[in-house]
Each structure stands twice: as structure tokens, then as C-alpha cells.
Coordinates of C-alpha atoms in Angstrom, one line a residue:
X897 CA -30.1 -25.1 -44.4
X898 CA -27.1 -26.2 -42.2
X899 CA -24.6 -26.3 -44.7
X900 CA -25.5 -21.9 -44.1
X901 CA -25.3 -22.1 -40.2
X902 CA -21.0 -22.0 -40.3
X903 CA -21.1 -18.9 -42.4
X904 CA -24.0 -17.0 -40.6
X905 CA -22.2 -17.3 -37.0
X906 CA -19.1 -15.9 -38.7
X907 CA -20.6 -13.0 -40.2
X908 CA -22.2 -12.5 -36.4
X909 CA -18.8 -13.0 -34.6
X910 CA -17.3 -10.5 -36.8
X911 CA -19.7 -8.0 -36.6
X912 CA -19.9 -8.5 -32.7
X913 CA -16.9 -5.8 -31.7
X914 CA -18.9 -3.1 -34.1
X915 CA -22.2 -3.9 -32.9
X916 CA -20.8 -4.0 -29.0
X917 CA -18.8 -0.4 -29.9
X918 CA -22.5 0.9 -31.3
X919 CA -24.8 0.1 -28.4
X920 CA -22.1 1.3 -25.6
X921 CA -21.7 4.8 -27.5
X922 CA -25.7 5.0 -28.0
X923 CA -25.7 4.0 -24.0
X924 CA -23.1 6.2 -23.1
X925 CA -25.4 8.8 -25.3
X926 CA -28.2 8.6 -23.7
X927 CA -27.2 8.2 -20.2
X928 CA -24.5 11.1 -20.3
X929 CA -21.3 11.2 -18.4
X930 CA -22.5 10.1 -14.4
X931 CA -23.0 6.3 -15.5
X932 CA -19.5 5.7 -16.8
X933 CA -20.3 3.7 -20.0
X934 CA -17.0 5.1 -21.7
X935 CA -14.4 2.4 -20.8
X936 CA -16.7 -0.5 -22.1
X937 CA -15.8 0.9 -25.7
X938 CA -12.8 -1.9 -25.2
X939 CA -14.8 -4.5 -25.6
X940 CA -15.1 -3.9 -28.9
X941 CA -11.3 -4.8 -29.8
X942 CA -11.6 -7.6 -27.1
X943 CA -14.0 -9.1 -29.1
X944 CA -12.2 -8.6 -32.6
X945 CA -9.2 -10.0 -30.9
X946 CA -10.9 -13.6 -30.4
X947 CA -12.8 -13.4 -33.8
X948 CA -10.2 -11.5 -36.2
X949 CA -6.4 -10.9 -37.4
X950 CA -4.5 -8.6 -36.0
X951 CA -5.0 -6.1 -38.5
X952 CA -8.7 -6.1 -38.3
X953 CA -8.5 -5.7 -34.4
X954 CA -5.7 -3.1 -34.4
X955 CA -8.3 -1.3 -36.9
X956 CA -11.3 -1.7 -34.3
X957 CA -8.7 -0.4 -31.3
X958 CA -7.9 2.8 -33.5
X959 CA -12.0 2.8 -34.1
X960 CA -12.4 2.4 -30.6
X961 CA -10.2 4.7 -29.6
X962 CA -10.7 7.7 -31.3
X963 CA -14.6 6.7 -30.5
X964 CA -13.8 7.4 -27.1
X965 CA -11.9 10.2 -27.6
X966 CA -15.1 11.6 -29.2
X967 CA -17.5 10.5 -26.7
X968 CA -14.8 11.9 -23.5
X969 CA -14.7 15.0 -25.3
X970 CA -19.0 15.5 -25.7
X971 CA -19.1 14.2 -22.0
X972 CA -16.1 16.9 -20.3
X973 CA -14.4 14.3 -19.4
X974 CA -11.2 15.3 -20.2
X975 CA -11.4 18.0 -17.6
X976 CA -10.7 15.2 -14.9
X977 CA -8.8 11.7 -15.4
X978 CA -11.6 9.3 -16.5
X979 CA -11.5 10.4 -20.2
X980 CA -7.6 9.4 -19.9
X981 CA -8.4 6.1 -18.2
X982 CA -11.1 5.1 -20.6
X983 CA -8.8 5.8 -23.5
X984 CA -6.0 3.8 -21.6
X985 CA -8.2 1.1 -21.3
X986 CA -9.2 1.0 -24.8
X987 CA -5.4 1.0 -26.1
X988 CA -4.4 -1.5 -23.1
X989 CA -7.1 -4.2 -24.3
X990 CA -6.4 -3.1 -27.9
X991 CA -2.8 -4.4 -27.3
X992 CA -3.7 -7.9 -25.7
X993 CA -6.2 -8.3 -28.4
X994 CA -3.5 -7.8 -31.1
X995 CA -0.9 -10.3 -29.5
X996 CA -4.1 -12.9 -28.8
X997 CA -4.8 -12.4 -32.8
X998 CA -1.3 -13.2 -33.7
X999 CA -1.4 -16.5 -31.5
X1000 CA -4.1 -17.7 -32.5
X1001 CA -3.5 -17.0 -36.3
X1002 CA 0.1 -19.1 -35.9
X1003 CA -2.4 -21.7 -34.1
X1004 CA -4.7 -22.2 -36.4
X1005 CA -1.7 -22.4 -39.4
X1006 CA 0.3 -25.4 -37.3
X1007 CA -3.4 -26.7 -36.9
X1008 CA -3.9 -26.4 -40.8
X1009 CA -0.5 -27.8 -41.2
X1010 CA -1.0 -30.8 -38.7
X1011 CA -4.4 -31.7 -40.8
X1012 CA -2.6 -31.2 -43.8
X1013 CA 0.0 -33.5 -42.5
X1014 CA -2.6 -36.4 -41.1
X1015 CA -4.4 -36.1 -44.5
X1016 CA -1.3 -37.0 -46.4
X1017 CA -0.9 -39.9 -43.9
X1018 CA -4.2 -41.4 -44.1
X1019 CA -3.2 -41.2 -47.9
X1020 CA -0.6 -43.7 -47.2
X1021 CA -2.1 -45.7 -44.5
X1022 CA -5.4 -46.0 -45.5
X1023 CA -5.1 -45.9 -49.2
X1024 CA -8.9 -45.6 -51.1
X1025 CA -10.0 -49.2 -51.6
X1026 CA -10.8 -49.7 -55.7
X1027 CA -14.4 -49.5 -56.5
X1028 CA -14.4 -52.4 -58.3
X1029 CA -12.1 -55.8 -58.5
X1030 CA -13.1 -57.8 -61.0
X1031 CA -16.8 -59.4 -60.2
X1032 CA -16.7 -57.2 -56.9
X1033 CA -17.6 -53.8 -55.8
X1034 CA -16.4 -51.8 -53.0
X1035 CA -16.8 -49.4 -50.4
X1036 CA -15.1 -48.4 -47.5
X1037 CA -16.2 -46.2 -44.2
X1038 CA -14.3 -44.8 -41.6
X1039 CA -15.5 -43.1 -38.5
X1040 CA -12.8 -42.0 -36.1
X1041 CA -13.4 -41.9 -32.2
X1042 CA -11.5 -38.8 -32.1
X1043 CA -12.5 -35.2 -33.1
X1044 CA -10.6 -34.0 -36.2
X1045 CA -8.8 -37.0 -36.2
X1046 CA -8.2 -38.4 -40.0
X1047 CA -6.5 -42.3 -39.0
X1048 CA -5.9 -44.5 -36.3
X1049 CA -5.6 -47.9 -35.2
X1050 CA -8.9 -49.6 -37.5
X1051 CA -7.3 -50.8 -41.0
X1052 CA -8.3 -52.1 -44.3
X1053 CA -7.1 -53.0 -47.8
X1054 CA -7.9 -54.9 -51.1
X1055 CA -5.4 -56.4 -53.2
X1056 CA -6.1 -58.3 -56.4
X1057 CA -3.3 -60.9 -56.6
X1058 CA -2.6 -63.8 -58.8
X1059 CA -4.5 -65.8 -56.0
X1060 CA -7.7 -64.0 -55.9
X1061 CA -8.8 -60.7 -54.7
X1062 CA -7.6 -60.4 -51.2
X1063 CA -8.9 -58.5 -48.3
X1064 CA -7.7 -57.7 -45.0
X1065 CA -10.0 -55.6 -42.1
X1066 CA -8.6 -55.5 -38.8
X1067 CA -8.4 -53.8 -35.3
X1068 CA -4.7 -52.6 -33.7
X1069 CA -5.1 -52.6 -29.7
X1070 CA -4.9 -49.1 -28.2
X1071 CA -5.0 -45.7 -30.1
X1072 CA -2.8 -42.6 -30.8
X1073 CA 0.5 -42.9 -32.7
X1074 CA 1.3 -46.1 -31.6
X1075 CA -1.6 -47.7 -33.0
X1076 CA -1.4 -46.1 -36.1
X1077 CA 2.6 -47.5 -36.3
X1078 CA 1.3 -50.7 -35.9
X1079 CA -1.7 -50.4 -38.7
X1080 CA 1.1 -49.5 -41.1
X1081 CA 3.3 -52.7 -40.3
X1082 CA 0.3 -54.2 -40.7
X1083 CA -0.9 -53.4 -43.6
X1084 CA 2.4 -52.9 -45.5
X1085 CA 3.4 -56.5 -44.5
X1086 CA -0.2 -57.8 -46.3
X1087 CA 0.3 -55.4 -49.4
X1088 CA 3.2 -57.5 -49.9
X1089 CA 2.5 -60.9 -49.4
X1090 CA -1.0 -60.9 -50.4
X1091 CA 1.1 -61.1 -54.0
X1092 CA 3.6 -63.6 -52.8
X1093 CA 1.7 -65.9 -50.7
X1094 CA 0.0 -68.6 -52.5
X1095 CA -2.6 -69.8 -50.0
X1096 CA -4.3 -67.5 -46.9
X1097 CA -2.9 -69.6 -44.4
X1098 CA 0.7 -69.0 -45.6
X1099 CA -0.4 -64.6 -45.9
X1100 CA -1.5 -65.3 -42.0
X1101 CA 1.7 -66.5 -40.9
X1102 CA 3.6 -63.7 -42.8
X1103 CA 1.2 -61.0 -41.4
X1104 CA 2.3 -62.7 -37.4
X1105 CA 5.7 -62.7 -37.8
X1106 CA 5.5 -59.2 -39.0
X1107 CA 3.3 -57.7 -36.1
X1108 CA 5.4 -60.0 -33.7
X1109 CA 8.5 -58.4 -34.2
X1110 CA 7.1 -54.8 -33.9
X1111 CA 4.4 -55.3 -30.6
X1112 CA 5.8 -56.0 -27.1
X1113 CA 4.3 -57.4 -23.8
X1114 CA 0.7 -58.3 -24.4
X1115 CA -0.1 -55.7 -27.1
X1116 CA -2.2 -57.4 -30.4
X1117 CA -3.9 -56.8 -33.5
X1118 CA -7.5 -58.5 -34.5
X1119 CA -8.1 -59.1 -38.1
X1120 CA -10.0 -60.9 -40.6
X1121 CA -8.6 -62.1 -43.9
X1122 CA -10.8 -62.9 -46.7
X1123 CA -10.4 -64.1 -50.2
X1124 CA -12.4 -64.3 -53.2
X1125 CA -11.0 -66.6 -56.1
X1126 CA -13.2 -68.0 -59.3
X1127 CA -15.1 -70.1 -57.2
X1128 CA -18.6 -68.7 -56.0
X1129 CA -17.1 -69.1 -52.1
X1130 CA -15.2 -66.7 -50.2
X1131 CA -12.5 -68.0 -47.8
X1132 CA -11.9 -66.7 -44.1
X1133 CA -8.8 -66.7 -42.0
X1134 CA -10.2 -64.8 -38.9
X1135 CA -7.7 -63.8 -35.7
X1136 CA -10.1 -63.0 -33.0
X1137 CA -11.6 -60.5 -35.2
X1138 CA -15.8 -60.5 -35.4
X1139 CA -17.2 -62.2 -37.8
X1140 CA -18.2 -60.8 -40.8
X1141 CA -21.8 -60.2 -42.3
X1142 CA -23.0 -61.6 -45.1
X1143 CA -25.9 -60.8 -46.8
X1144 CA -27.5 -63.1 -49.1
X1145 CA -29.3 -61.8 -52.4
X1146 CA -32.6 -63.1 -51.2
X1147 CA -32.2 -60.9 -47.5
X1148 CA -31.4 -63.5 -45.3
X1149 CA -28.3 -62.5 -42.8
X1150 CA -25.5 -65.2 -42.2
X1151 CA -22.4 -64.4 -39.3
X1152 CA -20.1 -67.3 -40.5
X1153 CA -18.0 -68.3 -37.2
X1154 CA -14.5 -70.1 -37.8
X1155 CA -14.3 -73.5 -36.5
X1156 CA -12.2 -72.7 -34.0
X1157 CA -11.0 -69.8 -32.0
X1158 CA -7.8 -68.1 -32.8
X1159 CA -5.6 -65.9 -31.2
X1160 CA -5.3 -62.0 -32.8
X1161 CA -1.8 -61.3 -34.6
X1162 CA 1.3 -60.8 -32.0
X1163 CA -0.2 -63.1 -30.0
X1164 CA 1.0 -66.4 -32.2
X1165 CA 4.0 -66.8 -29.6
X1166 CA 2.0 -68.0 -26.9
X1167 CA 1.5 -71.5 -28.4
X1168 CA -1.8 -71.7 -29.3
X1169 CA -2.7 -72.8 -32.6
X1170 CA -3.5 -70.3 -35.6
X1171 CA -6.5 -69.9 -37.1
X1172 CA -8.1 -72.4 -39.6
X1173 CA -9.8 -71.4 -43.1
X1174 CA -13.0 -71.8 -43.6
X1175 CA -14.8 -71.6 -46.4
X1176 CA -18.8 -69.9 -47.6
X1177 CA -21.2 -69.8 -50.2
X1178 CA -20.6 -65.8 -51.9
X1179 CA -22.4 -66.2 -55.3
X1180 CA -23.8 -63.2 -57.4
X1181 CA -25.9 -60.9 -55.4
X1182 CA -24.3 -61.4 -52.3
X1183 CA -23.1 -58.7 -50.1
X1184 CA -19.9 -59.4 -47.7
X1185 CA -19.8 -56.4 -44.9
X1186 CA -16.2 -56.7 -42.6
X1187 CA -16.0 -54.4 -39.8
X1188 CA -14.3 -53.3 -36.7
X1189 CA -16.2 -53.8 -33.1
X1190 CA -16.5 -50.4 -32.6
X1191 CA -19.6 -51.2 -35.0
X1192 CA -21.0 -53.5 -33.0
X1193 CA -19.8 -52.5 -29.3
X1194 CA -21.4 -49.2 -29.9
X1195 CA -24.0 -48.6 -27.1
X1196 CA -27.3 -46.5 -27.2
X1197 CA -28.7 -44.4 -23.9
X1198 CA -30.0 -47.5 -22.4
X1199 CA -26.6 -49.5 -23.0
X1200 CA -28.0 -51.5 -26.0
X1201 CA -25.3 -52.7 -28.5
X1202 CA -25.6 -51.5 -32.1
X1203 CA -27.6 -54.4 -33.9
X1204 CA -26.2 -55.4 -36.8
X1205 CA -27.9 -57.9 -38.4
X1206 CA -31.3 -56.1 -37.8
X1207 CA -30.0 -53.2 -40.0
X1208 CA -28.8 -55.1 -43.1
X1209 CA -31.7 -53.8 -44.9
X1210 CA -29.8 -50.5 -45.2
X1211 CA -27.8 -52.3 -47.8
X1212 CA -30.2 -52.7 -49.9
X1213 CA -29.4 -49.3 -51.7
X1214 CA -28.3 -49.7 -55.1
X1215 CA -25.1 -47.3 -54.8
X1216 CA -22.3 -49.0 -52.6
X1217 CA -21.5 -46.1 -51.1
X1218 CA -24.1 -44.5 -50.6
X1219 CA -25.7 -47.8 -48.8
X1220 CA -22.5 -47.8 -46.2
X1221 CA -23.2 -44.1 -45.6
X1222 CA -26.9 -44.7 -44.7
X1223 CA -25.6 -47.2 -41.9
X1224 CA -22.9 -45.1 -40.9
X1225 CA -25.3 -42.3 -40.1
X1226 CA -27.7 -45.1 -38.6
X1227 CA -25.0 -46.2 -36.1
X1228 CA -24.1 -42.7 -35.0
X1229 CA -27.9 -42.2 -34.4
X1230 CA -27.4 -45.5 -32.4
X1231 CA -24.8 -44.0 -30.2
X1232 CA -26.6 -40.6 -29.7
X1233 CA -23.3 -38.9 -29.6
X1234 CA -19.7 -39.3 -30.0
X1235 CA -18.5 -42.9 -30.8
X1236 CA -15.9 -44.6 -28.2
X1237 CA -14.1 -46.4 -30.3
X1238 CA -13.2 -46.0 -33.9
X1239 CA -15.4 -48.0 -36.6
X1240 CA -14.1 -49.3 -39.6
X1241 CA -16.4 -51.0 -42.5
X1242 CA -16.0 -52.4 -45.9
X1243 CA -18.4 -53.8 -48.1
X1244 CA -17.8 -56.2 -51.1
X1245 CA -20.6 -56.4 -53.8
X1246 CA -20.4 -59.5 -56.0
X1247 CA -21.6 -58.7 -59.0
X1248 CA -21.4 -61.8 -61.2
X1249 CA -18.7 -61.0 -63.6
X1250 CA -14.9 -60.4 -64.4
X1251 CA -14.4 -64.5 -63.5
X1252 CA -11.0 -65.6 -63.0
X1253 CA -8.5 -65.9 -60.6
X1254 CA -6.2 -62.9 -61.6
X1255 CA -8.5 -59.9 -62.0
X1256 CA -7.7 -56.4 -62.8
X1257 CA -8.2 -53.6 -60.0
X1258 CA -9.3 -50.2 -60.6

């Protein structure tokens, strides 16, 4: 029934300036000429002018004004000034409504063009994750912060290299244009060595340099490197990103913590030591969930954070996909409204098979 309520408003937008044009002229009608009804026949190109083209409302206007040429003329009303005002009215407001149409017709085409545009970047940015790498299975949601918005500063990627399947979910500090900038040094810099590197920690290093020559002052990127080889483990390399979820195949719920705390990328230069790997148990019927904190910052009415863990049973779905929908749409029923931040997850299914360390990705 929804997917009908866009398409019924338009019908009653459009139909508004005729309707309004009917029940002023039955008025006008019925009440004869003392009330002074006349003029309000302008609301009917007002209207069309926030609703239609140009052409329709200049249509309407020549509707509306020889409907008040009609309705002056049964009233006597041309035999004083008020049928000439009323039909100046109508061709004044006629006028406006035209010019409003042609605005907002060149709005709504850079509008079309700027979505066009984002989609096209999101494309490249945020490139569709494969469905399946070797013994995995993927999926991937995004949920942007901002209305209409297509990317921003969340980021993710899987890369099957000679080294295992490699994956990459992370967090750029701040939004807008500048985030997204940064996403795209990020990720292009882990595209690339993902292939080269031949260990994680060596990919991490390569992924700080990168975002320390492109962020100044303080600014920093979180992330959370995984990799999945021929071994039944999965190996972490986490930069003050949250830790992932993993669900095992009989239910239970793990949060695997590094051993230490790391800084996030662009950060590296302030001495501290980077991150260690750590390694877990990921055998067949496993499910690996990596995420952005606007999943688990999110806040109900009473202030409550989004809780994970609690809603793992969500996965249980047989379709990937369609499992990370049905928590997507059980997080925005969390928040009971807009998100505040941006959230960003990807789930890895390990189904048991295409062993080896170089897999193909599809």
C-alpha cells in the first residue's frame, strides 16, 4: 500500500488548482457579485505554479482567466473596475507562477544532475563488495546520516589477493566532501597494497603513510583490517576502530578486542606504537559482521545505545542480504528517526569451501 501513497498525492497536487478554480466559481455562483469571490480564481494558477511546468500553469492562467472573464461578465462587473482587477490579478499571479515553474523545473534538473553525479561517485568510492570470495559470502549496507545523500566518510572493500581475501571497514573523522576525499585515499591506497603487501601489518603501515600525507592537525581515520587465508582463523589489525562481531555457527556472540590499543590512521606520527595482529577461530558456519559506530552509538528515546550483540539473531536469515537488511531496518527502529551518524556494515559468511590462499572473486 505505500509504494501507492507518492503517486496518489501527485495526482491530488495536480488536480488541486482545477478543483480550487471549481469550488471558487460554484461560490462565486451561489453567492453572486456583493461577496467578491472573483479574484480568488488566481489561486488556481498559484497552485499549478508550485505543482506543474510552466506550460501546464500558463494553461490554468488562460483557464483561469477567461473563467473570470465569464463569471465578471454574469456578475456586471465589468460595468465598474473590480471585473478588471480580478482579471489583473489572475494574469499577475499567472505570471509569477510561470517564472516559479521555470525555477523550480532548472532546480529539480541540477538536483537530478547532482544525484546523478553522487551516484557515479559512490560507484567509484564505494564499489559493490563481491558476493562471494572464495569460501566467503558477502553483503554490504550503507545508511547515510544525511537525506539524499549517496556516500560519505564510512568506507569498505574486499580484495582477494595472493595473501588471502582482504577486508578493510573503516570510519573517516568529520563529514561532507572532505570526508569523502579522505575515504577515497583511503581506500585507493588499500586496493593497491592489499595485492602488494605480503603480511597485514606491512598493508597497515602502507594505509598510515597514505592517510598521513593527506590529513592535517588532528584529523584521523578509524579502521579495521581483516584477513581470511586457508587457515580456519581470521586475522585482525584494528586502529581504534570497534571491534567486530562474530557470530559463531552454534549462536554464541564473540567481540574479539586487540591486545592492545592502537591509535586510528594519521595519527601514527604521534609515537605511539601501531596496532598488533591478532588472530580468531572463523571456521565454516561462522558469521564475521564489521561495522562503523554509528551502529552501535545509535541512541533510542530514552538514550539507550543500539545493542548489538542482543540482535545477532537477525543473522540468522539464510539470504546475506536480506539478513543485513532485517538489522538495518531494526537499527533505524532503534533510533526512532533519523540516524546521527552514518552506519556502515559488512558481513562475511564462511561457507566452507573454495580453500586456498589465492581465491577467485566474483
Amino acid at each position: 500500500m505505500t509504494e501507492h501513497k507518492p503517486t496518489s498525492r501527485s495526482a491530488v497536487l495536480s488536480w488541486m488548482p482545477v478543483a480550487v478554480m471549481v469550488v471558487v466559481a460554484g461560490a462565486d455562483l451561489v453567492s453572486g457579485p456583493g461577496v467578491g469571490f472573483l479574484p480568488l480564481v488566481s489561486l488556481g494558477p498559484a497552485f499549478s505554479g508550485l505543482v506543474g511546468g510552466w506550460r501546464r500553469t500558463a494553461l490554468i492562467g488562460a483557464v483561469a482567466l477567461l473563467l473570470c472573464v465569464g463569471l465578471g461578465m454574469y456578475d456586471g462587473l465589468f460595468e465598474e473596475r473590480r471585473g478588471f482587477t480580478a482579471m489583473a490579478s489572475v494574469a499577475g499571479v499567472t505570471g509569477v507562477g510561470v517564472a516559479a515553474a521555470v525555477a523550480r523545473s532548472r532546480r529539480e534538473a541540477e538536483l537530478a544532475s547532482v544525484r546523478s553525479i553522487a551516484e557515479v561517485a559512490q560507484r567509484v568510492l564505494l564499489r559493490p563488495v563481491p558476493r562471494t570470495a572464495g569460501p566467503l559470502r558477502a553483503a554490504v549496507s550503507y545508511t547515510s546520516a544525511v537525506a539524499e545523500a549517496r556516500i560519505g566518510g564510512d568506507l569498505y572493500e574486499v580484495v582477494a589477493s595472493p595473501h588471502g581475501i582482504r577486508v578493510i571497514v573503516g570510519d573517516v573523522q568529520g563529514k561532507g566532501l572532505a570526508a569523502v576525499e579522505t575515504a577515497a585515499v583511503v581506500l585507493g591506497a588499500f586496493r593497491e597494497a592489499a595485492h602488494d603487501e605480503p603480511d597485514l601489518v606491512g598493508l597497515g603501515e602502507r594505509l598510515e603513510r597514505s592517510v598521513a600525507r593527506e590529513l592535517e592537525g588532528e584529523k584521523f581515520v578509524t579502521a579495521v583490517l581483516a584477513e581470511i587465508g586457508s587457515g580456519h582463523e581470521v586475522v585482525f589489525l584494528n586502529f581504534g576502530h570497534p571491534a567486530p562481531m562474530v557470530v559463531r555457527q552454534d549462536g554464541n556472540v564473540d567481540f574479539p578486542q586487540p591486545p592492545a590499543y592502537a591509535l586510528p590512521l594519521g595519527l601514527g606520527a604521534h609515537g605511539a606504537e601501531g596496532p598488533e595482529p591478532y588472530r580468531v577461530a572463523f571456521a565454516p558456519g561462522d558469521q564475521l559482521l564489521l561495522y562503523t559506530d554509528g551502529v552501535t552509538e545509535t541512541r533510542d528515546a530514552r538514550g539507550s545505545f543500539y545493542p548489538l550483540g542482543d540482535r545477532a539473531d537477525l543473522l540468522k536469515e539464510p539470504e546475506a542480504d536480506q539478513a543485513l537488511e532485517d538489522l538495518r531496518e531494526d537499527l533505524v527502529r532503534h533510533a526512532d528517526g533519523p540516524l546521527h551518524d552514518d552506519a556502515a556494515m559488512l558481513l562475511l559468511r564462511y561457507h566452507g569451501h573454495g580453500e586456498g590462499k589465492s581465491v577467485p572473486i566474483t
